[in-house]
CSV table of C-alpha atoms in Angstrom, one decimal:
chain,number,residue,atom,x,y,z
V,1,MET,CA,-34.9,-11.2,31.8
V,2,VAL,CA,-33.9,-14.3,33.7
V,3,ARG,CA,-34.4,-16.4,30.5
V,4,ASN,CA,-32.2,-14.1,28.4
V,5,LEU,CA,-29.5,-14.1,31.1
V,6,LEU,CA,-29.5,-17.9,31.3
V,7,VAL,CA,-29.2,-18.2,27.5
V,8,ILE,CA,-26.3,-15.8,27.5
V,9,ILE,CA,-24.5,-17.7,30.3
V,10,ILE,CA,-25.0,-21.1,28.6
V,11,ILE,CA,-23.7,-19.8,25.3
V,12,SER,CA,-20.8,-18.1,26.9
V,13,SER,CA,-19.9,-21.3,28.8
V,14,PHE,CA,-19.7,-23.2,25.5
V,15,LEU,CA,-17.7,-20.4,24.0
V,16,GLU,CA,-15.2,-20.5,26.8
V,17,LEU,CA,-14.9,-24.3,26.3
V,18,LEU,CA,-14.1,-23.8,22.6
V,19,VAL,CA,-11.4,-21.2,23.1
V,20,PRO,CA,-8.0,-22.8,23.8
V,21,GLU,CA,-6.0,-21.8,26.9
V,22,GLY,CA,-3.7,-18.9,26.2
V,23,ARG,CA,-3.6,-15.2,25.7
V,24,ILE,CA,-7.1,-14.9,24.0
V,25,LYS,CA,-9.1,-16.5,26.8
V,26,PRO,CA,-9.1,-13.5,29.2
V,27,PHE,CA,-10.5,-11.3,26.4
V,28,VAL,CA,-13.3,-13.8,25.7
V,29,ARG,CA,-14.1,-13.7,29.4
V,30,LEU,CA,-14.2,-9.9,29.4
V,31,ALA,CA,-16.5,-9.8,26.3
V,32,VAL,CA,-18.8,-12.4,27.9
V,33,GLY,CA,-18.9,-10.5,31.2
V,34,LEU,CA,-19.8,-7.3,29.3
V,35,PHE,CA,-22.7,-9.1,27.6
V,36,ILE,CA,-24.0,-10.4,30.9
V,37,LEU,CA,-23.8,-6.9,32.4
V,38,ILE,CA,-25.7,-5.5,29.4
V,39,ALA,CA,-28.3,-8.2,29.8
V,40,ILE,CA,-28.8,-7.3,33.5
V,41,LEU,CA,-28.6,-3.5,33.2
V,42,SER,CA,-30.7,-3.0,30.1
V,43,PRO,CA,-34.1,-3.9,31.6
V,44,THR,CA,-33.1,-2.1,34.8
V,45,LEU,CA,-32.4,1.1,33.0
V,46,ASN,CA,-35.6,0.8,31.0
V,47,LEU,CA,-37.6,0.6,34.3
V,48,LEU,CA,-35.7,3.6,35.8
V,49,SER,CA,-35.9,5.9,32.8
V,50,LYS,CA,-39.4,5.0,31.6
V,51,ASN,CA,-40.8,8.5,31.8
V,52,GLN,CA,-37.7,10.4,30.7
V,53,ASP,CA,-37.1,11.5,27.1
V,54,LEU,CA,-33.4,11.9,26.4
V,55,LYS,CA,-32.8,14.4,23.5
V,56,VAL,CA,-29.6,15.0,21.9
V,57,ASN,CA,-29.7,18.2,19.8
V,58,LEU,CA,-26.5,17.5,17.9
V,59,TRP,CA,-28.3,14.7,15.9
V,60,ASP,CA,-30.7,17.3,14.5
V,61,TYR,CA,-28.2,20.1,14.0
V,62,GLN,CA,-28.8,21.9,10.7
V,63,MET,CA,-26.1,24.0,9.2
V,64,GLU,CA,-26.7,27.3,7.4
V,65,GLU,CA,-26.5,26.9,3.6
V,66,GLY,CA,-23.6,29.3,3.1
V,67,ILE,CA,-21.5,27.7,5.8
V,68,LYS,CA,-22.4,24.2,4.5
V,69,GLN,CA,-21.2,25.1,1.0
V,70,GLU,CA,-18.0,26.6,2.4
V,71,VAL,CA,-17.3,23.5,4.4
V,72,GLN,CA,-17.9,21.3,1.4
V,73,GLU,CA,-15.5,23.4,-0.8
V,74,LYS,CA,-12.8,23.2,1.8
V,75,GLY,CA,-13.4,19.4,2.1
V,76,LYS,CA,-13.1,19.0,-1.7
V,77,ASN,CA,-9.9,21.1,-1.8
V,78,LEU,CA,-8.4,19.1,1.0
V,79,ASN,CA,-9.3,15.8,-0.7
V,80,GLN,CA,-7.7,17.0,-4.0
V,81,GLN,CA,-4.5,17.9,-2.2
V,82,MET,CA,-4.4,14.5,-0.5
V,83,MET,CA,-5.0,12.7,-3.8
V,84,ASP,CA,-2.2,14.8,-5.5
V,85,THR,CA,0.2,14.1,-2.7
V,86,GLY,CA,-0.6,10.4,-2.6
V,87,GLU,CA,-0.3,10.1,-6.4
V,88,ASN,CA,3.1,11.6,-6.3
V,89,ILE,CA,4.2,9.4,-3.5
V,90,ILE,CA,2.9,6.3,-5.3
V,91,LYS,CA,4.6,7.4,-8.5
V,92,ASP,CA,7.9,7.8,-6.8
V,93,LYS,CA,7.6,4.4,-5.1
V,94,ILE,CA,6.8,2.7,-8.3
V,95,GLN,CA,9.7,4.4,-10.1
V,96,GLY,CA,12.0,3.3,-7.3
V,97,GLN,CA,10.8,-0.3,-7.5
V,98,ILE,CA,11.2,-0.5,-11.2
V,99,SER,CA,14.7,1.0,-11.0
V,100,ALA,CA,15.7,-1.4,-8.2
V,101,VAL,CA,14.5,-4.4,-10.1
V,102,SER,CA,16.1,-3.2,-13.4
V,103,ASN,CA,19.4,-2.8,-11.6
V,104,LEU,CA,19.4,-6.5,-10.8
V,105,VAL,CA,19.6,-7.4,-14.5
V,106,PRO,CA,23.2,-8.5,-15.4
V,107,GLY,CA,25.1,-5.8,-17.4
V,108,VAL,CA,23.0,-2.9,-16.0
V,109,HIS,CA,25.0,-0.3,-14.1
V,110,ASP,CA,22.4,2.4,-13.5
V,111,VAL,CA,18.7,3.0,-14.3
V,112,GLU,CA,16.6,6.1,-14.5
V,113,THR,CA,12.8,5.5,-14.5
V,114,GLN,CA,9.9,7.7,-15.4
V,115,VAL,CA,6.3,6.5,-15.2
V,116,GLN,CA,3.0,7.9,-16.4
V,117,MET,CA,-0.1,6.9,-14.5
V,118,GLU,CA,-3.8,6.9,-15.2
V,119,PRO,CA,-6.1,9.0,-13.0
V,120,SER,CA,-7.3,5.7,-11.5
V,121,GLY,CA,-3.7,4.9,-10.3
V,122,ASP,CA,-2.8,2.3,-12.9
V,123,LEU,CA,0.4,2.4,-14.8
V,124,LYS,CA,0.0,3.8,-18.3
V,125,LYS,CA,3.6,3.9,-19.6
V,126,VAL,CA,7.1,3.4,-18.4
V,127,LYS,CA,10.2,5.0,-19.8
V,128,ILE,CA,13.6,3.6,-18.6
V,129,THR,CA,17.0,4.9,-19.4
V,130,VAL,CA,19.6,2.2,-18.9
V,131,ARG,CA,23.4,2.8,-18.5
V,132,THR,CA,25.4,-0.4,-19.1
V,133,THR,CA,28.8,-1.2,-17.8
V,134,GLN,CA,31.9,-2.5,-19.5
V,135,PRO,CA,35.1,-3.0,-17.5
V,136,ASP,CA,37.9,-0.6,-18.4
V,137,ARG,CA,40.7,-2.2,-20.4
V,138,VAL,CA,43.9,-2.2,-18.5
V,139,ASN,CA,47.0,-2.6,-20.7
V,140,THR,CA,50.0,-1.9,-18.5
V,141,VAL,CA,50.8,-1.0,-15.0
V,142,GLN,CA,54.3,0.2,-14.3
V,143,GLY,CA,55.7,-1.7,-17.3
V,144,ILE,CA,53.9,-4.9,-16.5
V,145,ASN,CA,51.4,-6.3,-19.0
V,146,VAL,CA,48.3,-7.3,-17.1
V,147,PHE,CA,46.6,-8.7,-20.2
V,148,SER,CA,48.2,-9.9,-23.3
V,149,SER,CA,47.1,-8.1,-26.5
V,150,THR,CA,45.2,-11.2,-27.7
V,151,GLU,CA,43.2,-11.9,-24.5
V,152,GLU,CA,41.7,-8.6,-23.5
V,153,PRO,CA,38.6,-9.2,-21.2
V,154,ILE,CA,35.8,-7.3,-22.9
V,155,ILE,CA,32.3,-8.2,-21.8
V,156,GLU,CA,29.9,-7.3,-24.5
V,157,VAL,CA,26.5,-6.3,-23.1
V,158,ASP,CA,23.7,-7.5,-25.3
V,159,GLN,CA,21.2,-4.6,-25.2
V,160,LYS,CA,18.4,-6.7,-26.7
V,161,GLN,CA,18.8,-9.3,-24.0
V,162,ILE,CA,18.7,-6.6,-21.3
V,163,LYS,CA,15.7,-5.0,-22.8
V,164,ASN,CA,13.8,-8.3,-23.0
V,165,LYS,CA,14.7,-9.2,-19.4
V,166,ILE,CA,13.6,-5.8,-18.0
V,167,THR,CA,10.4,-5.8,-20.1
V,168,GLN,CA,9.5,-9.3,-18.9
V,169,VAL,CA,10.1,-8.3,-15.2
V,170,ILE,CA,7.9,-5.2,-15.5
V,171,ASN,CA,5.2,-7.2,-17.3
V,172,ASN,CA,5.3,-9.9,-14.5
V,173,LEU,CA,5.2,-7.3,-11.7
V,174,TYR,CA,2.8,-4.7,-13.0
V,175,GLY,CA,1.0,-6.4,-15.9
V,176,LEU,CA,2.1,-3.7,-18.2
V,177,PRO,CA,2.3,-4.8,-21.9
V,178,SER,CA,5.7,-4.7,-23.5
V,179,ASN,CA,4.6,-2.0,-26.0
V,180,ASP,CA,4.0,0.4,-23.0
V,181,VAL,CA,7.6,-0.1,-21.8
V,182,GLU,CA,10.2,2.1,-23.5
V,183,ILE,CA,13.8,1.4,-22.9
V,184,GLU,CA,16.7,3.6,-24.0
V,185,PHE,CA,20.4,2.8,-23.6
V,186,GLU,CA,23.1,5.4,-23.0
V,187,GLY,CA,26.8,5.2,-22.2
V,188,GLY,CA,28.7,2.1,-21.6
C-alpha cells in the first residue's frame, strides 16, 4: 500500500510541475488528491468489509416478457417520433440555408426552396423557385422626365448566369450534383 501511495505521489508531483500556472492547476490538484484518497481508502475498506457480501438486486432484475415487449414497443414508437421530428427540423434548416445563400446571388429577389432527403439524412434533390427583380421604369413625375426615352435603365437579369451560380454554390456546400438541382424562374 505504501509503495502504491509513493508511486501516485511521485507521478502527481511530476504532473503538477508540467501543468502551467492558471485556472487548470486547482483541478489537477483535486484529481490528484482524489487518487491519493482512493489509494489510501481502498485497502482499508477491503480489510473492514472482508466478510460482507454486498448484493444489489437491481443488477439482476428480470422483467416479465409481456412488460418487456410493451416497453420495447413504446421505445420504438418514441424513437420513430424523434427521428421524424428531427428529420423535419433538419429539412427546414437546409431549405432555409439554401434560400439564404441563393438570395445573395445578384439579380435574385426572392427564393422558395424545397428539398427531398434520403432516409439516411443526405440530400436527394433540391427544387428552387427564383423570383428575379427588375427596377420599375419611371418615365415622368409631375411633368418632369426622370429618364430620357433613349436611356431607360433596364437591368437584364441573365437567368442562365443565376442558375449556374446557385447550382455551383449548392454543389460546393452540399456536394449535390447539378443534375439534382432544379431551378425554375417566375416573375420579374
